[in-house]
CSV table of C-alpha atoms in Angstrom, one decimal:
chain,number,residue,atom,x,y,z
F,989,MET,CA,-4.8,2.2,13.7
F,990,ASN,CA,-2.9,5.2,15.8
F,991,ARG,CA,0.3,7.2,14.7
F,992,ILE,CA,3.5,7.8,16.0
F,993,PRO,CA,4.6,10.9,15.1
F,994,ILE,CA,8.5,11.2,14.1
F,995,THR,CA,11.5,12.6,12.5
F,996,LEU,CA,13.8,11.3,10.8
F,997,LEU,CA,17.1,12.6,9.1
F,998,VAL,CA,17.4,10.7,5.8
F,999,ASN,CA,20.5,11.7,3.7
F,1000,GLY,CA,20.9,14.8,5.4
F,1001,GLU,CA,17.2,16.5,4.9
F,1002,PRO,CA,14.9,16.3,8.2
F,1003,TYR,CA,11.4,14.7,7.5
F,1004,SER,CA,8.4,14.6,10.0
F,1005,LEU,CA,5.9,12.3,9.3
F,1006,ALA,CA,3.9,10.3,11.5
F,1007,VAL,CA,3.9,6.7,10.9
F,1008,PRO,CA,2.2,3.5,12.3
F,1009,PRO,CA,4.2,1.3,14.6
F,1010,ASN,CA,4.4,-1.4,12.7
F,1011,LYS,CA,5.9,0.0,9.7
F,1012,THR,CA,9.5,-0.9,8.8
F,1013,LEU,CA,12.6,1.3,8.2
F,1014,LEU,CA,12.3,-0.4,4.4
F,1015,GLU,CA,8.3,0.7,3.9
F,1016,VAL,CA,8.8,4.4,4.9
F,1017,LEU,CA,11.4,4.7,3.2
F,1018,ARG,CA,9.8,3.8,0.0
F,1019,ASP,CA,6.7,4.3,0.8
F,1020,ASP,CA,6.2,7.7,2.2
F,1021,LEU,CA,9.5,9.4,0.8
F,1022,GLU,CA,9.3,7.5,-2.2
F,1023,LEU,CA,12.7,6.4,-2.3
F,1024,MET,CA,13.2,3.3,-5.0
F,1025,GLY,CA,16.5,2.9,-4.6
F,1026,THR,CA,16.4,0.2,-0.7
F,1027,ARG,CA,15.4,-3.2,-1.9
F,1028,GLU,CA,13.5,-5.9,-0.2
F,1029,GLY,CA,14.3,-9.0,-0.5
F,1030,CYS,CA,14.2,-11.4,2.1
F,1031,GLY,CA,12.4,-9.0,4.4
F,1032,VAL,CA,13.6,-11.5,7.8
F,1033,GLY,CA,17.4,-9.3,8.0
F,1034,ALA,CA,19.5,-13.0,5.4
F,1035,CYS,CA,20.1,-10.9,2.9
F,1036,GLY,CA,20.8,-7.9,3.2
F,1037,ALA,CA,19.5,-6.2,0.4
F,1038,CYS,CA,18.0,-4.0,2.5
F,1039,THR,CA,20.6,-2.8,4.0
F,1040,VAL,CA,21.3,1.2,4.6
F,1041,LEU,CA,23.2,3.5,7.2
F,1042,ILE,CA,22.3,4.7,10.1
F,1043,ASP,CA,24.2,6.6,11.8
F,1044,GLY,CA,26.6,5.2,9.5
F,1045,VAL,CA,26.4,2.1,10.7
F,1046,PRO,CA,25.2,-0.7,8.1
F,1047,ALA,CA,22.1,-2.1,9.0
F,1048,ARG,CA,18.6,-4.2,8.3
F,1049,SER,CA,15.8,-1.3,7.4
F,1050,CYS,CA,13.6,-4.5,7.3
F,1051,LEU,CA,13.8,-5.1,10.3
F,1052,THR,CA,14.1,-2.6,12.2
F,1053,LEU,CA,10.9,-0.2,12.8
F,1054,ALA,CA,10.3,3.4,11.5
F,1055,VAL,CA,9.9,4.5,15.1
F,1056,ASP,CA,12.7,2.7,16.0
F,1057,VAL,CA,14.9,5.1,14.3
F,1058,GLN,CA,13.3,8.3,15.2
F,1059,GLY,CA,15.8,11.1,15.7
F,1060,LEU,CA,18.2,9.3,14.0
F,1061,SER,CA,19.9,9.4,10.0
F,1062,ILE,CA,19.8,7.9,7.2
F,1063,THR,CA,21.8,7.1,4.5
F,1064,THR,CA,19.7,5.4,1.7
F,1065,ILE,CA,21.3,4.4,-1.8
F,1066,GLU,CA,19.9,8.2,-2.8
F,1067,GLY,CA,22.6,9.6,-0.2
F,1068,LEU,CA,25.6,9.1,-2.1
F,1069,ALA,CA,25.8,10.2,-5.5
F,1070,GLU,CA,26.1,15.1,-5.3
F,1071,GLY,CA,24.2,15.9,-7.8
F,1072,ASP,CA,25.8,14.5,-11.2
F,1073,GLU,CA,28.3,12.9,-9.8
F,1074,LEU,CA,28.6,8.8,-8.1
F,1075,HIS,CA,30.2,8.3,-4.9
F,1076,PRO,CA,34.1,6.9,-5.6
F,1077,VAL,CA,32.2,3.2,-5.1
F,1078,GLN,CA,29.6,3.8,-7.3
F,1079,GLU,CA,32.0,4.6,-9.4
F,1080,ALA,CA,34.3,1.3,-8.8
F,1081,PHE,CA,30.9,-0.6,-9.1
F,1082,VAL,CA,30.3,0.9,-12.8
F,1083,GLU,CA,34.4,0.4,-13.6
F,1084,ARG,CA,34.6,-2.7,-12.5
F,1085,HIS,CA,31.4,-4.4,-13.6
F,1086,ALA,CA,30.1,-4.9,-10.5
F,1087,ILE,CA,26.7,-4.9,-11.2
F,1088,GLN,CA,24.6,-7.6,-12.2
F,1089,CYS,CA,20.2,-7.5,-12.2
F,1090,GLY,CA,21.2,-4.3,-9.7
F,1091,TYR,CA,19.1,-5.8,-7.0
F,1092,CYS,CA,22.1,-6.4,-3.6
F,1093,SER,CA,24.2,-2.7,-5.3
F,1094,SER,CA,22.3,-1.2,-3.1
F,1095,GLY,CA,23.6,-2.9,0.6
F,1096,MET,CA,26.8,-4.0,-0.9
F,1097,ILE,CA,27.4,-0.4,-2.2
F,1098,LEU,CA,26.1,0.7,1.0
F,1099,THR,CA,28.1,-1.9,3.3
F,1100,ALA,CA,31.0,-1.4,0.8
F,1101,LYS,CA,31.4,2.7,1.8
F,1102,ALA,CA,30.5,2.1,5.8
F,1103,LEU,CA,33.9,-0.2,5.5
F,1104,LEU,CA,36.0,2.5,3.7
F,1105,ASP,CA,34.3,5.2,5.8
F,1106,LYS,CA,36.2,2.7,8.8
F,1107,LYS,CA,38.5,1.9,6.8
F,1108,LYS,CA,41.0,3.7,4.4
F,1109,ARG,CA,42.7,0.5,2.6
F,1110,PRO,CA,41.2,-2.7,3.7
F,1111,THR,CA,42.8,-6.2,3.1
F,1112,LYS,CA,41.1,-8.1,0.5
F,1113,ASP,CA,40.2,-10.7,4.0
F,1114,GLU,CA,37.9,-7.5,5.4
F,1115,ILE,CA,37.0,-6.4,2.0
F,1116,LYS,CA,34.8,-10.0,2.3
F,1117,ARG,CA,34.2,-10.0,5.4
F,1118,ALA,CA,32.4,-6.9,5.4
F,1119,ILE,CA,29.6,-7.6,2.2
F,1120,SER,CA,29.4,-11.3,4.3
F,1121,GLY,CA,26.2,-10.0,5.2
F,1122,ASN,CA,25.2,-8.7,1.2
F,1123,ILE,CA,24.3,-12.1,-0.3
F,1124,CYS,CA,24.6,-11.8,-5.1
F,1125,ARG,CA,22.8,-15.4,-6.8
F,1126,CYS,CA,24.9,-13.1,-9.9
F,1127,THR,CA,28.4,-12.0,-9.7
F,1128,GLY,CA,30.1,-14.3,-7.0
F,1129,TYR,CA,31.7,-12.0,-5.6
F,1130,ALA,CA,34.7,-11.6,-7.9
F,1131,LYS,CA,33.8,-7.9,-8.7
F,1132,ILE,CA,32.4,-6.8,-6.1
F,1133,GLU,CA,35.5,-7.6,-4.5
F,1134,ASP,CA,37.5,-5.7,-6.9
F,1135,ALA,CA,35.7,-2.6,-7.2
F,1136,ILE,CA,35.5,-1.9,-3.8
F,1137,ALA,CA,39.4,-2.1,-3.3
F,1138,THR,CA,39.3,0.0,-7.0
F,1139,ALA,CA,36.8,2.7,-4.7
F,1140,ALA,CA,39.3,2.7,-1.6
F,1141,LYS,CA,42.5,2.8,-4.2
F,1142,LYS,CA,40.1,6.1,-5.4
F,1143,LEU,CA,39.2,7.6,-2.5
F,1144,ALA,CA,42.8,7.5,-0.7
F,1145,THR,CA,44.2,9.2,-4.0
F,1146,PRO,CA,42.3,13.4,-3.3
F,1147,SER,CA,41.6,14.2,-7.3
F,1148,LYS,CA,40.7,11.9,-10.3
E,807,MET,CA,1.4,-3.8,4.9
E,808,SER,CA,3.7,-6.9,6.1
E,809,TYR,CA,3.6,-7.0,10.3
E,810,PRO,CA,0.2,-7.2,11.7
E,811,ALA,CA,-0.8,-4.0,13.8
E,812,PHE,CA,0.3,-3.5,17.6
E,813,ARG,CA,0.5,-0.5,20.1
E,814,TYR,CA,4.8,0.8,20.4
E,815,THR,CA,6.0,2.4,23.1
E,816,ALA,CA,9.7,3.0,24.0
E,817,PRO,CA,10.0,3.8,27.7
E,818,ARG,CA,13.3,5.6,28.9
E,819,THR,CA,14.1,4.1,31.4
E,820,THR,CA,14.4,-0.5,32.8
E,821,ARG,CA,11.0,0.2,35.7
E,822,GLU,CA,8.8,1.5,32.9
E,823,VAL,CA,9.5,-1.4,30.9
E,824,VAL,CA,8.7,-3.5,33.8
E,825,GLU,CA,5.8,-1.6,34.8
E,826,THR,CA,3.6,-1.3,30.8
E,827,LEU,CA,5.2,-5.2,31.1
E,828,ARG,CA,3.3,-6.2,34.6
E,829,ILE,CA,0.1,-3.5,33.2
E,830,ALA,CA,0.1,-5.9,30.2
E,831,LYS,CA,0.7,-9.4,32.2
E,832,GLU,CA,-2.4,-7.9,34.5
E,833,LYS,CA,-4.8,-7.2,31.6
E,834,GLY,CA,-4.0,-10.2,30.0
E,835,ILE,CA,-2.2,-8.6,26.9
E,836,ARG,CA,-0.2,-10.0,25.6
E,837,ALA,CA,3.5,-7.2,25.1
E,838,ASN,CA,6.7,-8.7,23.3
E,839,VAL,CA,10.0,-6.6,24.8
E,840,LEU,CA,12.0,-5.1,21.0
E,841,ALA,CA,16.0,-5.1,21.5
E,842,GLY,CA,17.7,-5.5,18.7
E,843,GLY,CA,14.8,-6.9,16.2
E,844,THR,CA,16.5,-9.4,14.9
E,845,ASP,CA,14.7,-12.3,16.0
E,846,LEU,CA,11.5,-10.7,16.3
E,847,MET,CA,10.8,-9.7,13.2
E,848,PRO,CA,10.5,-11.9,12.2
E,849,GLN,CA,8.7,-13.7,14.2
E,850,LEU,CA,6.0,-11.0,13.2
E,851,ARG,CA,6.2,-11.4,10.2
E,852,GLU,CA,5.4,-14.7,10.3
E,853,GLY,CA,3.0,-14.3,12.5
E,854,THR,CA,4.6,-16.9,15.0
E,855,THR,CA,4.8,-13.8,17.8
E,856,THR,CA,1.5,-11.6,17.9
E,857,PRO,CA,2.1,-8.7,20.1
E,858,GLU,CA,-0.9,-6.2,20.9
E,859,VAL,CA,1.9,-4.4,22.6
E,860,VAL,CA,5.6,-3.8,21.0
E,861,VAL,CA,8.1,-1.9,24.1
E,862,ASP,CA,11.0,-1.1,23.0
E,863,ILE,CA,13.9,-1.1,24.9
E,864,SER,CA,16.6,0.7,22.8
E,865,ARG,CA,16.7,4.3,24.1
E,866,ILE,CA,17.6,2.9,27.9
E,867,PRO,CA,20.7,4.4,28.3
E,868,VAL,CA,21.3,1.5,31.3
E,869,LEU,CA,21.4,-1.3,29.3
E,870,LYS,CA,23.7,-0.7,26.9
E,871,ARG,CA,26.8,-0.1,29.2
E,872,ILE,CA,29.7,-2.5,29.7
E,873,GLU,CA,31.7,-2.3,32.7
E,874,ARG,CA,33.6,-4.0,35.3
E,875,MET,CA,32.7,-4.0,38.7
E,876,GLY,CA,35.0,-5.8,41.3
E,877,ASN,CA,35.6,-9.4,39.7
E,878,GLU,CA,32.0,-8.8,37.3
E,879,ILE,CA,31.8,-7.6,34.2
E,880,ARG,CA,28.4,-6.1,33.9
E,881,ILE,CA,27.1,-6.3,30.4
E,882,GLY,CA,24.0,-4.2,29.6
E,883,ALA,CA,20.9,-6.1,27.7
E,884,MET,CA,20.5,-3.9,25.0
E,885,VAL,CA,24.9,-4.0,24.1
E,886,THR,CA,24.9,-5.5,20.3
E,887,HIS,CA,27.4,-8.5,18.9
E,888,ALA,CA,29.3,-5.6,17.0
E,889,GLU,CA,30.2,-4.2,20.6
E,890,LEU,CA,30.9,-7.0,22.7
E,891,VAL,CA,33.5,-8.0,19.6
E,892,THR,CA,35.6,-4.6,20.1
E,893,SER,CA,34.6,-4.3,23.0
E,894,GLU,CA,38.2,-3.9,25.3
E,895,LEU,CA,37.0,-5.4,28.6
E,896,VAL,CA,35.1,-8.2,26.9
E,897,ARG,CA,38.0,-9.1,24.8
E,898,GLU,CA,40.4,-9.1,27.7
E,899,TYR,CA,38.3,-10.9,29.9
E,900,ALA,CA,35.1,-12.8,28.7
E,901,GLY,CA,37.2,-13.1,25.2
E,902,VAL,CA,35.2,-16.8,24.4
E,903,LEU,CA,32.0,-14.6,24.6
E,904,SER,CA,33.8,-12.0,22.4
E,905,GLU,CA,34.3,-14.7,19.9
E,906,ALA,CA,30.8,-16.2,19.8
E,907,ALA,CA,29.3,-12.7,19.0
E,908,LYS,CA,32.0,-12.8,16.3
E,909,MET,CA,30.2,-15.6,14.2
E,910,VAL,CA,26.6,-14.5,14.8
E,911,GLY,CA,25.0,-13.8,12.0
E,912,SER,CA,26.6,-10.8,9.6
E,913,PRO,CA,28.0,-7.6,10.1
E,914,GLN,CA,24.9,-5.8,9.5
E,915,ILE,CA,23.0,-8.0,11.6
E,916,ARG,CA,25.8,-8.3,15.0
E,917,ASN,CA,25.2,-4.2,14.5
E,918,LEU,CA,21.5,-5.0,15.2
E,919,GLY,CA,21.6,-7.9,17.3
E,920,THR,CA,22.4,-7.5,21.7
E,921,LEU,CA,22.7,-10.1,23.8
E,922,GLY,CA,20.3,-9.5,26.4
E,923,GLY,CA,17.7,-10.3,22.5
E,924,ASN,CA,19.8,-14.1,22.0
E,925,VAL,CA,20.2,-14.6,26.0
E,926,VAL,CA,15.5,-14.4,25.4
E,927,ASN,CA,15.0,-16.3,22.5
E,928,ALA,CA,16.4,-19.1,23.5
E,929,SER,CA,17.5,-20.9,20.2
E,930,PRO,CA,19.8,-23.7,21.3
E,931,ALA,CA,21.7,-22.6,18.0
E,932,ALA,CA,22.1,-19.5,19.7
E,933,ASP,CA,26.2,-18.8,19.4
E,934,THR,CA,26.8,-16.6,23.0
E,935,ILE,CA,25.0,-19.1,25.0
E,936,PRO,CA,28.0,-21.9,25.2
E,937,ALA,CA,30.2,-18.9,25.7
E,938,LEU,CA,28.3,-18.0,29.0
E,939,VAL,CA,27.4,-20.9,30.1
E,940,ILE,CA,31.2,-21.7,30.7
E,941,LEU,CA,31.7,-18.3,32.0
E,942,GLU,CA,29.7,-19.2,34.8
E,943,ALA,CA,27.7,-15.8,33.6
E,944,LYS,CA,25.1,-14.5,35.9
E,945,LEU,CA,22.0,-12.9,34.8
E,946,VAL,CA,19.7,-10.3,36.2
E,947,LEU,CA,15.5,-10.6,35.5
E,948,LYS,CA,14.1,-7.2,36.9
E,949,GLY,CA,10.9,-7.4,38.1
E,950,PRO,CA,7.6,-5.5,40.0
E,951,GLU,CA,9.4,-6.8,42.4
E,952,GLY,CA,12.7,-6.3,42.6
E,953,GLU,CA,15.6,-8.2,40.5
E,954,ARG,CA,16.5,-12.4,40.6
E,955,ILE,CA,19.6,-13.5,39.7
E,956,LEU,CA,19.8,-16.4,37.9
E,957,SER,CA,22.4,-19.2,36.4
E,958,VAL,CA,22.8,-18.9,32.6
E,959,THR,CA,21.9,-22.4,33.2
E,960,ASP,CA,18.8,-22.1,35.0
E,961,PHE,CA,17.9,-19.8,33.1
E,962,PHE,CA,16.3,-22.2,30.2
E,963,THR,CA,14.0,-24.6,30.5
E,964,ALA,CA,13.5,-26.2,26.9
E,965,PRO,CA,14.1,-24.4,23.0
E,966,TYR,CA,13.4,-20.8,22.8
E,967,GLN,CA,11.5,-21.6,26.4
E,968,THR,CA,13.1,-19.9,29.8
E,969,VAL,CA,11.8,-19.0,32.9
E,970,ILE,CA,11.0,-15.5,32.3
E,971,GLU,CA,7.5,-14.3,33.9
E,972,ALA,CA,5.6,-12.0,31.7
E,973,ASP,CA,6.7,-9.1,32.8
E,974,GLU,CA,10.3,-9.5,34.0
E,975,LEU,CA,13.1,-8.0,32.2
E,976,LEU,CA,16.2,-9.3,31.5
E,977,THR,CA,18.2,-6.2,32.3
E,978,ASP,CA,22.5,-7.5,32.9
E,979,ILE,CA,24.3,-10.0,31.9
E,980,VAL,CA,26.8,-10.7,34.5
E,981,VAL,CA,29.9,-12.7,34.0
E,982,PRO,CA,32.3,-13.3,36.5
E,983,LEU,CA,36.5,-13.0,35.5
E,984,PRO,CA,37.5,-16.0,34.7
E,985,PRO,CA,40.9,-17.8,36.3
E,986,PRO,CA,43.4,-15.7,34.1
E,987,SER,CA,45.6,-19.5,33.2
E,988,GLY,CA,41.8,-20.4,31.4
E,989,ARG,CA,42.6,-20.6,27.8
E,990,ALA,CA,39.6,-20.2,25.8
E,991,VAL,CA,38.4,-20.8,22.1
E,992,PHE,CA,34.7,-20.8,20.7
E,993,LEU,CA,33.9,-23.3,17.6
E,994,LYS,CA,30.7,-23.2,15.3
E,995,LEU,CA,30.4,-25.5,12.7
E,996,ALA,CA,27.3,-24.3,9.7
E,997,ARG,CA,26.5,-24.3,5.8
E,998,ARG,CA,28.8,-21.8,5.3
E,999,LYS,CA,30.4,-18.5,7.0
E,1000,ALA,CA,28.3,-16.3,7.8
E,1001,VAL,CA,24.4,-15.9,8.1
E,1002,ALA,CA,24.2,-19.8,8.9
E,1003,ILE,CA,22.2,-20.8,11.9
E,1004,ALA,CA,24.9,-23.5,13.7
E,1005,ARG,CA,24.9,-26.8,13.1
E,1006,MET,CA,26.7,-27.3,16.4
E,1007,ASN,CA,28.4,-25.0,17.8
E,1008,LEU,CA,31.5,-25.3,21.3
E,1009,ALA,CA,32.7,-23.3,23.4
E,1010,CYS,CA,35.4,-24.4,26.4
E,1011,MET,CA,37.8,-22.8,28.2
E,1012,LEU,CA,40.5,-24.6,30.1
E,1013,TYR,CA,43.7,-25.0,32.5
E,1014,TYR,CA,46.4,-27.4,31.5
E,1015,ASP,CA,49.2,-27.2,33.9
E,1016,ARG,CA,52.5,-28.3,31.9
E,1017,GLN,CA,54.5,-28.9,34.7
E,1018,LYS,CA,52.9,-31.5,36.5
E,1019,GLU,CA,50.6,-32.8,32.9
E,1020,THR,CA,47.1,-33.1,33.4
E,1021,PHE,CA,43.7,-30.9,33.1
E,1022,GLU,CA,43.5,-28.8,35.9
E,1023,TRP,CA,40.1,-28.2,35.1
E,1024,VAL,CA,38.0,-28.0,32.4
E,1025,ARG,CA,34.4,-25.5,31.6
E,1026,LEU,CA,33.1,-26.7,28.4
E,1027,CYS,CA,29.4,-26.9,26.5
E,1028,VAL,CA,28.4,-27.5,22.6
E,1029,GLY,CA,25.6,-26.0,22.0
E,1030,SER,CA,22.9,-27.8,18.8
E,1031,SER,CA,22.5,-30.7,20.7
E,1032,THR,CA,21.0,-30.6,23.2
E,1033,PRO,CA,17.8,-29.0,24.6
E,1034,ARG,CA,18.5,-26.5,27.3
E,1035,PRO,CA,22.4,-25.9,27.3
E,1036,VAL,CA,24.6,-27.2,29.6
E,1037,ARG,CA,28.0,-28.2,30.5
E,1038,MET,CA,29.8,-31.1,29.5
E,1039,THR,CA,30.4,-32.5,32.9
E,1040,GLU,CA,30.9,-36.2,31.4
E,1041,ALA,CA,33.6,-34.9,29.0
E,1042,GLU,CA,35.3,-32.6,31.1
E,1043,LYS,CA,35.6,-35.7,34.1
E,1044,ALA,CA,37.3,-38.0,31.1
E,1045,LEU,CA,40.1,-35.0,31.4
E,1046,ILE,CA,40.5,-33.2,34.5
E,1047,GLY,CA,43.4,-34.8,36.2
E,1048,LYS,CA,44.3,-36.3,32.5
E,1049,PRO,CA,47.8,-35.7,30.4
E,1050,PHE,CA,47.0,-33.9,27.1
E,1051,SER,CA,47.3,-37.5,25.0
E,1052,THR,CA,45.3,-39.1,22.1
E,1053,GLU,CA,43.7,-41.7,24.5
E,1054,VAL,CA,42.2,-38.4,26.5
E,1055,LEU,CA,41.3,-36.7,23.8
E,1056,GLN,CA,39.0,-39.5,22.3
E,1057,GLU,CA,37.9,-40.6,26.0
E,1058,ALA,CA,36.4,-36.5,26.1
E,1059,GLY,CA,34.9,-37.1,23.4
E,1060,ARG,CA,32.9,-40.4,23.3
E,1061,ALA,CA,32.6,-39.3,26.6
E,1062,ALA,CA,30.6,-35.9,25.5
E,1063,ALA,CA,28.4,-37.8,22.0
E,1064,GLU,CA,27.6,-39.9,25.1
E,1065,GLN,CA,25.8,-37.6,26.4
E,1066,MET,CA,24.7,-35.0,23.7
E,1067,VAL,CA,22.6,-38.8,23.2
E,1068,GLN,CA,21.1,-39.1,26.9
E,1069,LEU,CA,19.9,-35.8,26.5
E,1070,SER,CA,18.3,-35.8,23.8
E,1071,GLY,CA,17.2,-38.8,22.8
E,1072,LEU,CA,17.9,-40.4,19.0
E,1073,ARG,CA,17.0,-37.9,16.7
E,1074,SER,CA,16.9,-37.9,12.8
E,1075,SER,CA,20.0,-35.7,13.3
E,1076,THR,CA,22.1,-38.4,15.9
E,1077,ALA,CA,24.1,-40.3,13.4
E,1078,TYR,CA,26.0,-37.3,12.5
E,1079,LYS,CA,26.0,-35.3,14.8
E,1080,LYS,CA,27.7,-38.7,17.0
E,1081,PRO,CA,31.1,-38.5,15.4
E,1082,VAL,CA,31.1,-34.9,15.0
E,1083,VAL,CA,30.3,-33.9,18.8
E,1084,GLY,CA,33.4,-35.6,19.5
E,1085,ASP,CA,35.9,-34.8,17.1
E,1086,LEU,CA,34.8,-30.7,17.9
E,1087,VAL,CA,35.8,-31.4,21.4
E,1088,MET,CA,38.7,-33.5,20.7
E,1089,ARG,CA,39.5,-30.3,17.7
E,1090,ALA,CA,38.4,-27.1,21.3
E,1091,VAL,CA,41.0,-29.0,23.5
E,1092,ARG,CA,43.7,-29.5,21.8
E,1093,MET,CA,43.5,-26.0,20.3
E,1094,ALA,CA,42.6,-24.5,23.9
E,1095,VAL,CA,46.1,-26.4,25.5
E,1096,GLU,CA,47.9,-24.8,22.2
E,1097,LYS,CA,47.2,-21.4,23.2
E,1098,GLY,CA,50.1,-22.2,26.1
């Protein structure tokens, strides 16, 4: 099949590759770039497990063709930590026990990061609204909401 | 790989899109326009839509604008639901469309999904369509012969069916500024608040004259309940010229329920939907009046 050359900026790294037009961003991230942190849940945009940030905005990588994001900047879960140092949102998820099976965590954490990039002190309701498109079948959400509120506090204080 | 193969093109102008669609139609090649992908991609995956060519319209700047032109707001087909929620222009002059867009899917779906896509996909449960109906919106379709402009109610023929030709592109949704006296409400009933398809949704705009104690004008559209979106004219008539009272509201609710059954016939869901449509109409009218 024909392939189309694209360049993507993934977690700050430029990648040039040739992709078939029917390949989703999710498939390219996992199969071509070997970034396995982004997960496929439902595959039809309903569950949020495959959420990545496209130019900083949470979007479903399973519904997005790779050719459609030519030239755009993609953030996956692998792009949050700096070396061994977890991102404050990741730290908060660990501290508040907001991860059980972990399948939703990548999408959940990226969605939370995008919220906190926009809003320093979100209300409980704003947190719930922000993650309303990310389904978690383990935690009942309370610990996740708690973790996001904790992350907001961490980000508000300059050093630990 | 989960998706069947297709060719892909991403034109930079609407003219190129129409030209591509025209050639495809002429040669008998199945072509699909890709906007946000939130409807098309699941259809490709399930194999219910099998294009040979996908025409991606996400690189066309003119389709992403929202602007006021005289007494109208022009919204490009690629404007996302998230942009409808935040746009000052839309909030100020077509607030009910913002409210409807806010109810679509989830934040991630609203970031991808577009108004044009919601319209052309023509789901009977689409949230933005009842809002466009009561705003008396017009649709601009661009084809090889030029543009044609249709009223939104003339666009749909049946669930998932519209009058758009294979070589036409929906470029703009044009919303005439509603009278400033109007008060609008959008309601949605679904299994849960997010990531849910409407069981029923409703858009209502009206002007209630408090001096005269009468409804001066009413526009009402109930979604997910009729084969194609229509104004609930019988319920509107039951209100206009009448005072705001429980009896009048009940009469309007009854009229809406009867019109729904008339248009949809008796279905398995009718026993549930009939009382609900009445109550929803009453609730929306009351909320609109209480907005002052």
